[in-house]
Structure formats: structure tokens, C-alpha cells
CSV table of C-alpha atoms and ligand atoms in Angstrom, one decimal:
chain,number,residue,atom,x,y,z
A,1,MET,CA,40.0,-1.0,5.9
A,2,ARG,CA,40.2,-4.1,3.8
A,3,MET,CA,37.4,-5.5,1.6
A,4,TYR,CA,38.7,-9.0,2.4
A,5,ASP,CA,37.9,-8.5,6.1
A,6,ILE,CA,34.4,-7.2,5.4
A,7,ILE,CA,33.7,-10.3,3.3
A,8,THR,CA,35.0,-12.6,6.0
A,9,LYS,CA,32.9,-10.9,8.6
A,10,LYS,CA,29.7,-11.3,6.7
A,11,ARG,CA,30.6,-14.8,5.5
A,12,ASP,CA,30.8,-15.7,9.2
A,13,GLY,CA,27.4,-14.2,10.0
A,14,GLU,CA,28.7,-11.2,11.9
A,15,VAL,CA,27.2,-7.7,11.8
A,16,LEU,CA,28.9,-5.1,9.7
A,17,SER,CA,29.6,-1.6,11.1
A,18,GLU,CA,28.3,1.6,9.5
A,19,ALA,CA,31.9,2.4,8.5
A,20,GLU,CA,32.4,-0.9,6.8
A,21,ILE,CA,29.1,-0.7,4.8
A,22,ARG,CA,29.9,2.9,3.8
A,23,TYR,CA,33.4,1.9,2.8
A,24,PHE,CA,32.1,-0.9,0.6
A,25,VAL,CA,29.4,1.3,-1.2
A,26,THR,CA,31.7,4.3,-1.7
A,27,GLU,CA,34.7,2.3,-2.9
A,28,TYR,CA,32.7,0.0,-5.1
A,29,THR,CA,30.9,2.9,-6.8
A,30,LYS,CA,34.3,4.6,-7.4
A,31,GLY,CA,35.6,1.4,-9.0
A,32,THR,CA,38.4,0.7,-6.4
A,33,ILE,CA,36.7,-2.5,-5.2
A,34,PRO,CA,36.5,-5.1,-8.0
A,35,ASP,CA,33.4,-6.9,-9.0
A,36,TYR,CA,34.6,-10.3,-7.7
A,37,GLN,CA,34.9,-9.0,-4.2
A,38,ALA,CA,31.6,-7.2,-4.3
A,39,SER,CA,30.0,-10.4,-5.7
A,40,ALA,CA,31.4,-12.4,-2.7
A,41,LEU,CA,29.9,-9.9,-0.3
A,42,LEU,CA,26.6,-9.9,-2.0
A,43,MET,CA,26.5,-13.7,-1.8
A,44,ALA,CA,27.4,-13.5,1.9
A,45,ILE,CA,24.5,-11.1,2.5
A,46,TYR,CA,22.2,-13.3,0.5
A,47,PHE,CA,22.9,-16.2,2.9
A,48,ASN,CA,23.5,-14.4,6.2
A,49,ASP,CA,21.1,-11.5,5.8
A,50,MET,CA,21.5,-8.1,7.5
A,51,THR,CA,20.1,-6.6,10.7
A,52,GLU,CA,17.6,-3.7,10.4
A,53,LYS,CA,20.4,-1.3,11.2
A,54,GLU,CA,22.7,-2.7,8.5
A,55,ARG,CA,19.9,-2.5,6.0
A,56,ALA,CA,19.2,1.1,6.9
A,57,THR,CA,22.9,2.0,6.6
A,58,LEU,CA,23.2,0.3,3.2
A,59,THR,CA,20.1,2.2,2.0
A,60,MET,CA,21.5,5.6,3.1
A,61,ALA,CA,25.0,4.8,1.7
A,62,MET,CA,23.4,4.0,-1.7
A,63,THR,CA,21.1,7.1,-1.5
A,64,GLU,CA,24.1,9.3,-0.9
A,65,SER,CA,26.2,7.7,-3.6
A,66,GLY,CA,24.9,10.2,-6.2
A,67,ASP,CA,22.6,13.3,-6.5
A,68,MET,CA,19.8,13.8,-4.1
A,69,ILE,CA,16.8,15.7,-5.3
A,70,ASP,CA,15.9,18.6,-3.0
A,71,LEU,CA,12.2,19.1,-2.9
A,72,SER,CA,12.1,21.3,0.2
A,73,ALA,CA,10.8,24.2,-1.9
A,74,ILE,CA,7.5,22.3,-2.3
A,75,ASP,CA,5.1,23.0,0.5
A,76,GLY,CA,3.8,20.1,2.4
A,77,ILE,CA,4.8,16.5,2.9
A,78,LYS,CA,5.9,14.9,-0.3
A,79,VAL,CA,4.6,11.3,-0.5
A,80,ASP,CA,5.9,9.0,-3.2
A,81,LYS,CA,4.4,5.7,-4.2
A,82,HIS,CA,6.4,2.7,-5.5
A,83,SER,CA,5.2,-0.6,-7.0
A,84,THR,CA,7.4,-3.6,-7.1
A,85,GLY,CA,6.1,-4.1,-10.6
A,86,GLY,CA,3.2,-5.9,-12.3
A,87,VAL,CA,1.3,-6.3,-15.5
A,88,GLY,CA,-1.1,-3.6,-16.6
A,89,ASP,CA,-0.4,-1.5,-13.5
A,90,THR,CA,-2.1,1.8,-14.2
A,91,THR,CA,-2.2,3.1,-10.6
A,92,THR,CA,0.2,5.9,-10.9
A,93,LEU,CA,-1.7,7.6,-13.6
A,94,ILE,CA,-4.8,7.6,-11.4
A,95,LEU,CA,-3.2,8.2,-8.0
A,96,ALA,CA,-1.2,11.3,-9.0
A,97,PRO,CA,-4.2,13.5,-9.8
A,98,LEU,CA,-6.5,11.8,-7.4
A,99,VAL,CA,-4.4,12.4,-4.3
A,100,ALA,CA,-3.4,15.9,-5.6
A,101,SER,CA,-7.0,16.8,-5.8
A,102,LEU,CA,-7.1,16.7,-2.0
A,103,GLY,CA,-4.3,19.2,-1.8
A,104,ILE,CA,-1.5,16.7,-1.1
A,105,PRO,CA,1.6,17.4,-3.2
A,106,VAL,CA,2.6,14.6,-5.6
A,107,ALA,CA,6.0,15.2,-7.1
A,108,LYS,CA,6.6,12.2,-9.2
A,109,MET,CA,9.9,11.3,-10.8
A,110,SER,CA,9.3,8.4,-13.2
A,111,GLY,CA,11.1,6.3,-15.6
A,112,ARG,CA,10.5,4.8,-19.1
A,113,GLY,CA,12.1,1.5,-18.4
A,114,LEU,CA,12.0,-1.8,-20.0
A,115,GLY,CA,8.9,-4.0,-19.6
A,116,HIS,CA,5.8,-5.4,-21.2
A,117,THR,CA,4.5,-1.9,-21.6
A,118,GLY,CA,6.2,1.4,-21.2
A,119,GLY,CA,6.6,3.2,-17.9
A,120,THR,CA,4.4,5.9,-16.5
A,121,ILE,CA,6.1,8.5,-18.7
A,122,ASP,CA,5.6,6.6,-21.9
A,123,LYS,CA,1.9,6.2,-21.0
A,124,LEU,CA,1.5,9.9,-20.3
A,125,GLU,CA,3.3,10.7,-23.6
A,126,ALA,CA,0.4,8.9,-25.3
A,127,ILE,CA,-1.5,12.1,-24.6
A,128,PRO,CA,-0.8,14.4,-27.6
A,129,GLY,CA,1.6,17.2,-26.5
A,130,PHE,CA,2.3,15.9,-23.0
A,131,HIS,CA,6.0,16.3,-22.1
A,132,VAL,CA,8.2,15.6,-19.1
A,133,GLU,CA,11.3,17.4,-20.1
A,134,ILE,CA,11.0,20.2,-17.6
A,135,THR,CA,13.7,21.7,-15.3
A,136,THR,CA,13.7,21.0,-11.6
A,137,ASP,CA,12.6,24.6,-11.0
A,138,GLU,CA,9.6,24.2,-13.3
A,139,PHE,CA,8.8,20.9,-11.7
A,140,ILE,CA,8.8,22.4,-8.3
A,141,ASP,CA,6.7,25.4,-9.5
A,142,LEU,CA,4.1,23.0,-11.1
A,143,VAL,CA,3.8,21.0,-7.9
A,144,ASN,CA,3.3,24.2,-5.8
A,145,LYS,CA,0.7,25.5,-8.2
A,146,ASN,CA,-1.2,22.3,-9.2
A,147,LYS,CA,-0.1,19.9,-6.5
A,148,VAL,CA,1.0,17.4,-9.1
A,149,ALA,CA,3.7,17.0,-11.8
A,150,VAL,CA,5.6,14.2,-13.4
A,151,VAL,CA,9.2,14.6,-14.5
A,152,GLY,CA,11.6,12.2,-16.2
A,153,GLN,CA,14.4,10.9,-14.2
A,154,THR,CA,17.2,13.5,-14.0
A,155,GLY,CA,20.6,13.6,-12.6
A,156,ASN,CA,22.9,10.9,-11.4
A,157,LEU,CA,20.6,9.1,-9.0
A,158,THR,CA,21.9,6.2,-6.8
A,159,PRO,CA,24.8,5.1,-9.1
A,160,ALA,CA,25.7,2.6,-6.4
A,161,ASP,CA,22.4,0.9,-6.9
A,162,LYS,CA,22.8,0.8,-10.7
A,163,LYS,CA,26.2,-0.9,-10.4
A,164,LEU,CA,25.1,-3.3,-7.7
A,165,TYR,CA,21.9,-4.2,-9.4
A,166,SER,CA,23.7,-5.1,-12.6
A,167,LEU,CA,26.1,-7.2,-10.6
A,168,ARG,CA,23.3,-8.9,-8.7
A,169,ASP,CA,21.6,-9.7,-12.0
A,170,VAL,CA,24.5,-11.9,-13.1
A,171,THR,CA,25.5,-13.4,-9.8
A,172,ALA,CA,22.1,-14.8,-8.7
A,173,THR,CA,21.8,-12.4,-5.8
A,174,VAL,CA,18.7,-10.3,-7.0
A,175,ASN,CA,16.3,-12.3,-4.8
A,176,SER,CA,17.5,-11.1,-1.4
A,177,ILE,CA,15.3,-9.2,0.9
A,178,PRO,CA,17.9,-6.8,2.4
A,179,LEU,CA,19.3,-6.1,-1.2
A,180,ILE,CA,15.9,-5.5,-2.8
A,181,ALA,CA,14.6,-3.4,0.1
A,182,SER,CA,17.7,-1.2,0.2
A,183,SER,CA,17.7,-0.9,-3.6
A,184,ILE,CA,14.1,0.3,-3.7
A,185,MET,CA,14.2,2.6,-0.7
A,186,SER,CA,17.5,4.3,-1.7
A,187,LYS,CA,16.0,5.4,-5.0
A,188,LYS,CA,12.8,6.8,-3.4
A,189,ILE,CA,14.8,8.7,-0.8
A,190,ALA,CA,17.2,10.1,-3.4
A,191,SER,CA,14.3,11.4,-5.4
A,192,GLY,CA,13.2,13.5,-2.5
A,193,ALA,CA,10.4,11.6,-0.8
A,194,ASP,CA,9.5,12.6,2.7
A,195,ALA,CA,7.1,9.6,3.1
A,196,ILE,CA,6.7,6.4,1.0
A,197,VAL,CA,3.8,4.2,0.1
A,198,LEU,CA,4.8,0.8,-1.3
A,199,ASP,CA,2.7,-1.6,-3.3
A,200,VAL,CA,4.3,-5.0,-2.9
A,201,LYS,CA,2.9,-7.4,-5.5
A,202,VAL,CA,2.6,-11.1,-4.9
A,203,GLY,CA,1.6,-13.8,-7.5
A,204,SER,CA,2.4,-15.2,-10.9
A,205,GLY,CA,3.3,-11.8,-12.4
A,206,ALA,CA,5.4,-10.6,-9.4
A,207,PHE,CA,8.9,-10.7,-8.1
A,208,MET,CA,7.6,-12.6,-5.1
A,209,ASP,CA,5.3,-15.5,-5.7
A,210,HIS,CA,4.8,-16.4,-2.0
A,211,LEU,CA,2.9,-14.3,0.4
A,212,ASN,CA,5.3,-14.7,3.2
A,213,ASP,CA,8.2,-13.4,1.1
A,214,ALA,CA,6.1,-10.4,0.0
A,215,LYS,CA,5.3,-9.7,3.7
A,216,ASP,CA,9.0,-10.0,4.7
A,217,LEU,CA,9.9,-7.6,1.9
A,218,ALA,CA,7.2,-5.1,2.9
A,219,HIS,CA,8.2,-5.3,6.6
A,220,ALA,CA,11.9,-4.8,5.6
A,221,MET,CA,11.1,-1.6,3.7
A,222,VAL,CA,8.8,-0.2,6.3
A,223,ALA,CA,11.5,-0.8,9.0
A,224,ILE,CA,14.2,0.9,6.8
A,225,GLY,CA,11.9,3.9,6.4
A,226,LYS,CA,11.4,4.1,10.2
A,227,HIS,CA,15.2,3.9,10.8
A,228,VAL,CA,16.0,6.7,8.3
A,229,GLY,CA,13.1,9.0,9.3
A,230,ARG,CA,10.9,8.5,6.2
A,231,GLN,CA,7.4,7.3,7.2
A,232,THR,CA,6.6,4.3,5.1
A,233,MET,CA,3.5,2.1,4.7
A,234,ALA,CA,2.9,-0.9,2.4
A,235,VAL,CA,0.1,-2.8,0.8
A,236,ILE,CA,0.5,-6.4,-0.3
A,237,SER,CA,-1.5,-6.8,-3.4
A,238,ASP,CA,-2.4,-9.6,-5.8
A,239,MET,CA,-0.6,-10.0,-9.1
A,240,ASN,CA,-2.1,-13.4,-10.1
A,241,GLN,CA,-3.9,-11.6,-12.9
A,242,PRO,CA,-3.3,-8.3,-14.7
A,243,LEU,CA,-4.6,-5.3,-12.8
A,244,GLY,CA,-7.7,-3.7,-14.4
A,245,LYS,CA,-8.4,-4.7,-18.0
A,246,ALA,CA,-6.1,-2.7,-20.2
A,247,ILE,CA,-2.5,-3.5,-20.9
A,248,GLY,CA,-0.8,-1.1,-23.3
A,249,ASN,CA,0.1,2.6,-23.1
A,250,ALA,CA,-2.8,4.6,-24.7
A,251,LEU,CA,-5.2,1.9,-23.6
A,252,GLU,CA,-4.1,2.4,-20.0
A,253,VAL,CA,-4.5,6.1,-20.2
A,254,LYS,CA,-8.1,5.5,-21.3
A,255,GLU,CA,-8.6,3.1,-18.4
A,256,ALA,CA,-7.1,5.7,-16.0
A,257,ILE,CA,-9.6,8.3,-17.3
A,258,ASP,CA,-12.5,5.9,-16.8
A,259,THR,CA,-11.3,5.1,-13.3
A,260,LEU,CA,-10.9,8.8,-12.4
A,261,GLN,CA,-14.7,9.2,-13.2
A,262,GLY,CA,-15.6,6.3,-10.9
A,263,ARG,CA,-16.2,4.0,-13.9
A,264,GLY,CA,-13.0,1.9,-13.8
A,265,PRO,CA,-12.5,-1.8,-13.3
A,266,LYS,CA,-13.3,-2.8,-9.7
A,267,ASP,CA,-9.8,-4.2,-8.8
A,268,LEU,CA,-7.9,-1.2,-10.2
A,269,THR,CA,-10.3,1.3,-8.4
A,270,GLU,CA,-10.0,-0.7,-5.2
A,271,LEU,CA,-6.2,-0.8,-5.2
A,272,CYS,CA,-6.0,3.0,-6.0
A,273,LEU,CA,-8.2,3.7,-3.0
A,274,ALA,CA,-6.1,1.4,-0.8
A,275,LEU,CA,-2.8,3.0,-1.9
A,276,GLY,CA,-4.3,6.5,-2.1
A,277,SER,CA,-5.6,6.4,1.4
A,278,GLN,CA,-2.2,5.6,2.8
A,279,MET,CA,-0.7,8.5,0.7
A,280,VAL,CA,-3.4,10.9,2.1
A,281,VAL,CA,-2.7,9.8,5.7
A,282,LEU,CA,1.1,10.1,5.3
A,283,GLY,CA,0.6,13.5,3.6
A,284,GLY,CA,-1.4,14.8,6.5
A,285,GLY,CA,-4.8,14.9,4.7
A,286,ALA,CA,-6.6,12.6,7.1
A,287,ASP,CA,-6.1,11.0,10.5
A,288,THR,CA,-7.3,7.5,9.6
A,289,ILE,CA,-7.3,5.3,6.5
A,290,THR,CA,-11.1,5.1,6.7
A,291,GLU,CA,-11.4,8.8,6.6
A,292,ALA,CA,-8.9,9.1,3.8
A,293,ARG,CA,-10.7,6.5,1.8
A,294,ALA,CA,-14.0,8.3,2.1
A,295,LEU,CA,-12.4,11.6,0.9
A,296,LEU,CA,-10.9,9.9,-2.1
A,297,GLU,CA,-14.1,8.1,-3.1
A,298,ALA,CA,-15.9,11.4,-3.1
A,299,GLN,CA,-13.4,12.9,-5.5
A,300,LEU,CA,-14.0,10.0,-8.0
A,301,TYR,CA,-17.7,10.6,-8.0
A,302,ASN,CA,-17.9,14.4,-7.7
A,303,GLY,CA,-15.8,15.0,-10.8
A,304,LYS,CA,-12.9,16.6,-8.9
A,305,ALA,CA,-10.4,13.9,-9.6
A,306,LEU,CA,-11.1,14.1,-13.3
A,307,GLU,CA,-10.9,17.9,-13.3
A,308,HIS,CA,-7.5,17.6,-11.6
A,309,PHE,CA,-6.3,15.2,-14.2
A,310,LYS,CA,-7.3,17.7,-16.9
A,311,SER,CA,-5.4,20.5,-15.3
A,312,PHE,CA,-2.4,18.3,-14.7
A,313,VAL,CA,-2.3,17.3,-18.4
A,314,ALA,CA,-2.8,20.8,-19.6
A,315,ALA,CA,0.0,22.1,-17.3
A,316,GLN,CA,2.5,19.8,-19.0
A,317,GLY,CA,1.5,20.7,-22.5
A,318,GLY,CA,-1.0,17.8,-23.0
A,319,ASP,CA,-4.3,18.1,-24.7
A,320,PRO,CA,-7.0,17.6,-22.1
A,321,LYS,CA,-9.6,16.9,-24.8
A,322,VAL,CA,-8.5,13.2,-24.6
A,323,VAL,CA,-10.7,13.0,-21.5
A,324,ASP,CA,-13.9,13.6,-23.5
A,325,GLN,CA,-12.6,12.2,-26.9
A,326,PRO,CA,-10.6,9.1,-26.2
A,327,ASP,CA,-10.0,8.7,-30.0
A,328,ALA,CA,-7.7,11.7,-29.7
A,329,LEU,CA,-5.3,9.1,-28.2
A,330,PRO,CA,-3.1,7.0,-30.5
A,331,THR,CA,-5.4,4.2,-31.8
A,332,ALA,CA,-4.3,0.9,-33.4
A,333,GLN,CA,-5.4,0.1,-36.9
A,334,TYR,CA,-7.0,-3.3,-36.1
A,335,GLN,CA,-9.1,-4.6,-33.2
A,336,VAL,CA,-9.2,-8.4,-33.1
A,337,GLU,CA,-11.2,-10.5,-30.7
A,338,LEU,CA,-9.9,-13.5,-29.0
A,339,PRO,CA,-12.7,-16.1,-28.9
A,340,ALA,CA,-12.8,-18.6,-26.1
A,341,GLN,CA,-12.0,-22.1,-27.3
A,342,SER,CA,-14.3,-23.8,-24.9
A,343,ASP,CA,-16.9,-23.2,-22.1
A,344,GLY,CA,-15.6,-22.8,-18.5
A,345,VAL,CA,-14.5,-20.6,-15.7
A,346,ILE,CA,-11.3,-18.6,-15.8
A,347,SER,CA,-9.1,-20.1,-13.1
A,348,ALA,CA,-5.7,-18.5,-13.6
A,349,PHE,CA,-3.6,-16.2,-15.7
A,350,SER,CA,0.1,-16.7,-16.3
A,351,CYS,CA,0.5,-13.0,-15.8
A,352,ASN,CA,3.9,-12.5,-17.2
A,353,ASP,CA,2.9,-14.3,-20.4
A,354,VAL,CA,-0.1,-12.0,-20.9
A,355,GLY,CA,2.3,-9.1,-20.5
A,356,ALA,CA,4.7,-10.7,-23.0
A,357,ALA,CA,1.8,-10.9,-25.5
A,358,ALA,CA,1.4,-7.1,-25.2
A,359,ALA,CA,5.1,-6.8,-25.7
A,360,MET,CA,4.9,-8.9,-28.9
A,361,LEU,CA,2.4,-6.4,-30.2
A,362,GLY,CA,5.0,-3.6,-29.7
A,363,ALA,CA,3.7,-2.1,-26.4
A,364,GLY,CA,7.0,-2.4,-24.6
A,365,ARG,CA,10.7,-1.9,-25.2
A,366,THR,CA,13.2,-4.8,-25.6
A,367,THR,CA,16.3,-2.6,-25.3
A,368,LYS,CA,16.8,0.9,-23.9
A,369,GLU,CA,17.0,2.3,-27.5
A,370,SER,CA,14.0,0.5,-29.0
A,371,SER,CA,10.8,2.4,-29.7
A,372,ILE,CA,7.4,1.5,-28.5
A,373,ASP,CA,4.0,1.6,-30.2
A,374,LEU,CA,1.8,3.6,-27.8
A,375,SER,CA,-1.5,2.5,-29.5
A,376,VAL,CA,-1.3,-1.3,-29.2
A,377,GLY,CA,-2.1,-3.7,-26.4
A,378,LEU,CA,-4.9,-5.8,-24.9
A,379,VAL,CA,-8.2,-5.2,-23.2
A,380,LEU,CA,-9.3,-8.2,-21.2
A,381,HIS,CA,-13.0,-9.0,-20.9
A,382,LYS,CA,-12.7,-11.8,-18.4
A,383,LYS,CA,-10.9,-12.1,-15.1
A,384,ILE,CA,-10.4,-15.0,-12.6
A,385,GLY,CA,-13.8,-16.4,-11.6
A,386,ASP,CA,-15.7,-15.2,-14.7
A,387,HIS,CA,-17.8,-17.7,-16.7
A,388,VAL,CA,-17.1,-17.9,-20.4
A,389,GLN,CA,-18.9,-19.6,-23.3
A,390,LYS,CA,-17.1,-21.0,-26.3
A,391,GLY,CA,-16.8,-18.3,-28.9
A,392,GLU,CA,-17.2,-15.4,-26.4
A,393,SER,CA,-14.4,-12.9,-26.5
A,394,LEU,CA,-11.8,-13.2,-23.8
A,395,ALA,CA,-10.0,-10.1,-24.9
A,396,THR,CA,-9.7,-7.5,-27.6
A,397,ILE,CA,-6.3,-7.3,-29.2
A,398,HIS,CA,-5.3,-3.8,-30.5
A,399,THR,CA,-2.7,-4.2,-33.2
A,400,ASN,CA,-1.1,-2.6,-36.2
A,401,HIS,CA,-0.2,-5.9,-37.7
A,402,GLN,CA,-2.8,-8.3,-39.2
A,403,ASP,CA,-0.8,-11.4,-38.7
A,404,ILE,CA,-1.0,-12.0,-34.9
A,405,GLU,CA,-1.4,-15.8,-34.7
A,406,ALA,CA,1.6,-16.0,-32.4
A,407,VAL,CA,0.1,-13.4,-30.1
A,408,LYS,CA,-3.2,-15.3,-30.0
A,409,GLU,CA,-1.4,-18.6,-29.3
A,410,GLN,CA,0.6,-16.9,-26.5
A,411,LEU,CA,-2.7,-15.6,-24.9
A,412,TYR,CA,-4.5,-18.9,-25.2
A,413,LYS,CA,-1.5,-20.6,-23.4
A,414,SER,CA,-1.6,-18.0,-20.6
A,415,ILE,CA,-5.3,-18.0,-19.7
A,416,GLU,CA,-6.5,-21.2,-17.9
A,417,LEU,CA,-10.1,-22.4,-18.0
A,418,THR,CA,-11.6,-25.0,-15.7
A,419,GLN,CA,-15.0,-26.7,-15.2
A,420,GLU,CA,-14.8,-26.4,-11.4
A,421,ALA,CA,-15.7,-23.7,-9.0
A,422,VAL,CA,-12.9,-21.1,-8.6
A,423,GLU,CA,-11.8,-19.3,-5.5
A,424,LEU,CA,-11.1,-15.6,-6.1
A,425,PRO,CA,-7.7,-14.4,-4.9
A,426,PRO,CA,-8.0,-11.4,-2.5
A,427,LEU,CA,-6.9,-8.1,-4.1
A,428,VAL,CA,-5.2,-6.8,-0.9
A,429,TYR,CA,-3.7,-9.4,1.4
A,430,ASP,CA,-2.3,-7.2,4.0
A,431,THR,CA,-1.5,-3.6,5.0
A,432,ILE,CA,1.8,-3.0,6.8
A,433,THR,CA,2.6,0.0,8.9
A,434,SER,CA,5.3,0.5,11.5
B,501,URA,N1,13.5,-3.3,-7.9
B,501,URA,C1,14.5,-2.6,-7.6
B,501,URA,O1,14.5,-1.4,-7.8
B,501,URA,N2,15.6,-3.2,-7.0
B,501,URA,C2,15.6,-4.5,-6.7
B,501,URA,O2,16.6,-4.9,-6.1
B,501,URA,C3,14.5,-5.3,-7.1
B,501,URA,C4,13.5,-4.7,-7.7
B,502,CA,CA1,-4.5,-2.0,-16.4
């Protein structure tokens, strides 16, 4: 087989065979196909797309390019959740214990990652003592016992995706539905998911800023799941403003604790119920989304979700007293208000810029090696549609530096006020099932 012929075929809009796709992924991962030929194929895929079958083949070839985590020793259907990324997204911290409290196993492999704040693992490590350095056997035992555990990414997962993603990043081929869909799905399948719930974000803080693109991406991933025998569902959710109120590691843990007691921000609670009910249905805990939702809501108000969070934290070495004493979490030295500069109604957030303000405070990493400050971040007091009066606080800034003029400037620039009536964006635009 020759890479030249594979490129030609895709350039001319033809359909690649399974053997051709597998040859490309295997040989590129090994290093026998050079970057320039891989780039040419990626660009051809960008313009000429792939059929559902090609996408499924590409996904499985990437999945099988490295280690695959075997979770078969965990009883029940392992449902994983993936978000395409947003600002202040605290959902995993809430969903893991909430869904597990209904007896559905949540075996979560998570990353630290680069971003405005840390990843799920960084957030959890804001809880004193909490650790994720556990062996695969311990991980499986914990899930069998408590129905939930979170472990750091181990092994050599989807090396093909790592290599291809870096290449896409520098060849203007990131934004391609078949390439994004196969990249995300390959990682979920390699980390052992039997079923997958996707949160596809749309808006100013998301990968996709148009609803139709987000829908196409969601349909693409659900179709791949069906092809490869992993039931998949997706929610399209709004990312035109940060989710919830808190942005920052320890601040989001506190927000998660509030939400697990039924006292969380409305949007965050609602999205957790939407995603959680899909997880419960896929995990066999309910027949319909409506039934699943009712079960989950009950757990938020009867104390069981919070109880489950406590036992999950304790099982991984964390101090569960953070639930009743939030000041046991890392706390920033200063809390500075951000007063509104005029009267008005909040009309929009430039979501990524709000996230960048949290990063400027030290809440995120800029390189893989840099450290993060778990205590700092923002708590928003106003969201789209809220009225504000001049001088009223838009947000509390939690910081360890007194000089934060640049952060304030950044925030003022990213929060828009208007004098007119504002239409609220819906939180969930659509739900996609096969
Ligand atoms: N996230 C991924 O993991 N892969 C992509 O291609 C895009 C977003
Ligand atoms: Ca949040």
C-alpha cells in the first residue's frame, strides 16, 4: 500500500477502505509515514469529509494504536461523560458522585490539562489529602465498592491521536467534524467506556460557535458510537457564559458541594440533571430520561448525593470535612469586588476572556510543567439577563496578589451591559440520541 495513493483517493473525494485507514494510522504512529504526507491527507479529509463508516474505522484505528483500559472487572455498564470544553465547567465533580449514588458505576479517568483552570483532577486535589495516584487494580476495587473513583490518566492511551492532534494544530485542520469526532471518541473508548454521554458546547466560549456545527459534531459522535457498539447520547449546551458562578479550582469544589445539596446555581444544576439522566438511562438505572431525572433530583434533596461525595472523597484519602467546613479548602488571601461601572442589563460574556482572567490570577497552567494556584479564581454574581446598578458587584475576585488592575480591566472588557431587554440563551439546545 502507498500513502500517495491514499492521499490521491481522498483528494478526489473517494471513500477509503478499512485497510487504507488502518495502514495510515498504524504507519503514521510508528513514524514511517512523514508529517507532510499525513498533513496532506488531513487536509483532504478536511475538504472532502468521511462517511460514517470511515469515521468509525478511523476511531477504532486510533483507539487500538495504544493501550486500552480493561474495565470488565467492574460490574455493570460503565458510562463515561465527556465535555467538549468550556469555562467554569464543574459538572464532572457533581455528576460522578450523583450518578454513583444511584448504583451506576462511574470509573473516571481524567486529566490535568492546560486551560483557564485545572482539570477535574486538579480541582479534586484542592481537597486536602485527595489523591489520584492509584493502581488500576485499586481503581477497579474502589469502583466496585463505592461505585465511583477518579484516576489520573495512565498508560499510553491513543498515541495516534496525540500525534495527529499536534499535527492538526499546526496545519489548520483542527476544525473538522470527522477529525474532532474520531479524536474524542477514540479516547473515551480506549479508557474503557461501555457507553458515552457527550456534552457538546456551543457559544462564545466553545469550539463551535454555531448551533448547526455543534449539532453536526454531536450527530457524528453518536453515529460513531453506534457503529462501534458503544451506546452514545449527546446534549448540546450553551457556552455563551460561564457555567455556574465559580471559576477556579477550590471555588468550583465548593460550588460542586453546594450543588450536591440542591443549593447550586440553576444552570449548573440543570445541566447536571440533563447529562446525569442520560448517564442513568445508558447505565440501566431507568427506562426513560424523565424517570432518571426524577431519581437524580431526589438524590440532591434527600442528602444521598452529598453523602456519596463524602465517601468518594474519603476513599481516595481526602478530608470529607470540606463539605461542612469549606474554609478547609485552599483560600485566597484577598477577596476583591468588581463594581459595575454603569447601570444596565448583562447582555453577553466573552466567555474565553473571563476564563483568561481566572488564568491571569494563576488558576490555570500555561505549560505542562507550570504550577497552579488552587485557591484563586472568580465568583460571578451576575449572569446574562440580570439587572445591575452602578457600583454593585459583578464578581468577587479571589486573589493572592493585591495588584490586579489588569485582571479587572480584562473582566470589564469581557462583560457587556446594555440598556435594552435581553433574550436569555437556552441552556440545553438539543438532545441527540441514535
Ligand atoms: N478535543 C479533542 O480531544 N480532539 C479534538 O480533535 C478536538 C477537541
Ligand atoms: Ca462553575
